[in-house]
Amino acid sequence: MVLESKPFISSAIPSSESQGCDPFAQTQRSKLQHRRARINQQINKEMRMRAGAENLFRATSNHKVKETVALELSYVNSNLQLLKEELEELNSSMDVESISVPMIPLGLKETKELDLLAPLKDFISEHYGEEGILFEKEIKEFMELRQAMRTPSRNEAGLELLMEYYNQLYFLDSRFFPPTKSLGVYFHWYDSLTGVPSHQRALAFEKGSVLFNIGALHTQIGARQDRASLPGLNQAIDAFQKAAGAFNYLKENFSNAPSLDMSIASLNMLVRLMVAQVQECVFEKMTLLRAQHDFLTQLQLAQEAARVKDVYSLVHQTMTQAHVKDYVPFSWTTMVHVKSEHFKALSHYFAAIALCDCPVASDAELPEQEKAFIQFHVTMPEGPSLRVLLQDPEERRKLGKAHLKKAIMKHEEAMRIHGLCKILRKMDILQEVLSFAHKRSLSKYSEIDHEEDFFETGDAPDIHPKTHQKPEIKSPNFSQVKVTDLFHRLGPLSVFSAKNKWYPVRRVHLMRGENGFGFTLRGDSPVLIAGVIPGGCASEAGLKEGDYIISVNGKDCKWSKHAEVVQLLKSTGEEGVEIGVITLQGSEGPKAVSHIPSLRWETQEVPQALAGRTGLRPGCAGVSAARNPRVPGMCPPAPPSPSSCVKPPSA
């Protein structure tokens, strides 16, 4: 998907869709986000007060002042603790969009408004030699896009809006962020879970925060789906897989993030959490598709539930690690632990149903059932041989009873853990699900329990986890949203970028001589002076090999094709022609691009949608100073082609 560089196309998304949702709209999720923004601002205020009080406490030697400041610090710390508890409760609002068993969605990171008008105008004037005021429209359009992406709608349009802004950041980075100089702009973002503010001058922090919000928005879309229907389950699976992909992409491409929510440990936890929620949806999908109560189906459901239990156990282990334990909301850790125990109980319940409710296999069905059952348990149960077990109803009942006993124990453990968390106790739907599953297992146990059973019910072996659909981590597809460089008028990005420097524009007046103008041309957008004939008009006027033609008789030629520039030169009369040219500094070769150490974005950062969209074409030689083969989206220099060197007729 190649970006059109000329004519100018504003965006592949209609402008009506490139708007954020109304921040005052009274939807459940928008109310939560509005409360989150308010709490973040209060946390920021309290932290600034605490920092000032701590500085005063260290600086003063007056005992009375120290006591007053210490008292004030205790008040501030108390307020901060209350605000963080309120934010934790907000992050625990899992049932806002939920229709089925609640999933865990993430709130969006909040950011402050950013005024780029003056910094970008100054940079355009200083670096590009253009009047900054002439680009106010483009700057304001970018700022409006940033403002809109702060409140994306909770649907595909909101995702496209975030993607559009993320893709525009590539152009902004290339145009206005040189590797050796800061623009002097700070990007402020709040931690998604703690509300602690962070700021950096690195544009990579802005990119990472937007990418985090793309993943967070996917979690909200997944959590709001009606998982009682097959289409809703498929959409939830897709959303959580894309969320896992966004967080994984962030984890692999960023380092030294200033906020905890973008640290390696936190992102690793979020990826595992999303994968676990995908696996839970796969189990729910299987219960919808396989409603029949035959032996093999019940075994598959048991193994699928065991797989869900395994992935949630892994998430719980990750959440209880030292670097994550104090950061993750307690309700999240409890919910994950509850689900781990709940699905282990379900796996044993379905195993009991397979053994007790399904008819004994016929001779024709026995080989297939033996093959499935031999791989069903982690360790084979004690007792008779496999064939006898499958064909003897009494032996099946005994093993089924053992599985039910274990299921009931795990149901009770899940309910006990659930009761430890005040926030989870408020979730009626979760409590109903746990209670229903527990009663169902108790009822089945009472049904198969006989008064004459004098044997002690054994311990059922664990069930081997197995899934028919492994979760897929889907990396963000940046190419799905086409964007156009808002600052297209500055010229092709191959030359007119922040990393390139050139000498001031020279205006050269040429008169056609007996041998023409005395130079040859090569390439497109912008056209390059490939050679200057010694002693000719061009040589005497000061034109050099490697100069770029940016105007002819006042007409802007930065984006002009080779043939267009030739035609302009041919059409000149006796009065001659005025050519505007620039010369790149350090044109002896490309310079290495340095990375900002505080937050590094790897070379994979360039969105797929932007590759090859910088105005370069294969074979456009003679601009090696403007290209670095390591920089994605820019093609390496091509050798000169005789066919590309054109000398104007009669020149």
PDB file of C-alpha atoms in Angstrom, residues 1-9 11-12 479 481-485 608-616:
ATOM      1  CA  MET A   1       0.000   0.000   0.000  1.00  0.00           C
ATOM      2  CA  VAL A   2       1.959   2.988  -1.320  1.00  0.00           C
ATOM      3  CA  LEU A   3       1.273   6.499  -0.172  1.00  0.00           C
ATOM      4  CA  GLU A   4       0.310   8.964  -2.879  1.00  0.00           C
ATOM      5  CA  SER A   5       2.791  11.821  -2.664  1.00  0.00           C
ATOM      6  CA  LYS A   6       1.270  13.920  -5.405  1.00  0.00           C
ATOM      7  CA  PRO A   7      -1.458  15.062  -5.671  1.00  0.00           C
ATOM      8  CA  PHE A   8      -2.025  15.655  -1.966  1.00  0.00           C
ATOM      9  CA  ILE A   9      -4.530  13.355  -0.270  1.00  0.00           C
ATOM     10  CA  SER A  11      -6.220  10.834   4.534  1.00  0.00           C
ATOM     11  CA  ALA A  12      -7.738   7.499   3.679  1.00  0.00           C
ATOM     12  CA  SER A 479      -0.909  -0.623   6.780  1.00  0.00           C
ATOM     13  CA  VAL A 481      -4.846   2.882   7.757  1.00  0.00           C
ATOM     14  CA  LYS A 482      -3.350   4.978   4.962  1.00  0.00           C
ATOM     15  CA  VAL A 483      -2.095   8.418   5.841  1.00  0.00           C
ATOM     16  CA  THR A 484      -0.468  11.252   3.942  1.00  0.00           C
ATOM     17  CA  ASP A 485       2.346  13.406   5.261  1.00  0.00           C
ATOM     18  CA  GLN A 608       4.321  -0.973   7.211  1.00  0.00           C
ATOM     19  CA  ALA A 609       1.827   1.511   5.822  1.00  0.00           C
ATOM     20  CA  LEU A 610       4.608   4.081   5.399  1.00  0.00           C
ATOM     21  CA  ALA A 611       7.375   1.973   3.865  1.00  0.00           C
ATOM     22  CA  GLY A 612       8.345   3.474   0.532  1.00  0.00           C
ATOM     23  CA  ARG A 613       6.154   6.535   1.074  1.00  0.00           C
ATOM     24  CA  THR A 614       8.858   9.154   1.308  1.00  0.00           C
ATOM     25  CA  GLY A 615       9.046  10.297  -2.285  1.00  0.00           C
ATOM     26  CA  LEU A 616      11.922   8.003  -3.271  1.00  0.00           C
TER      27      LEU A 616
END
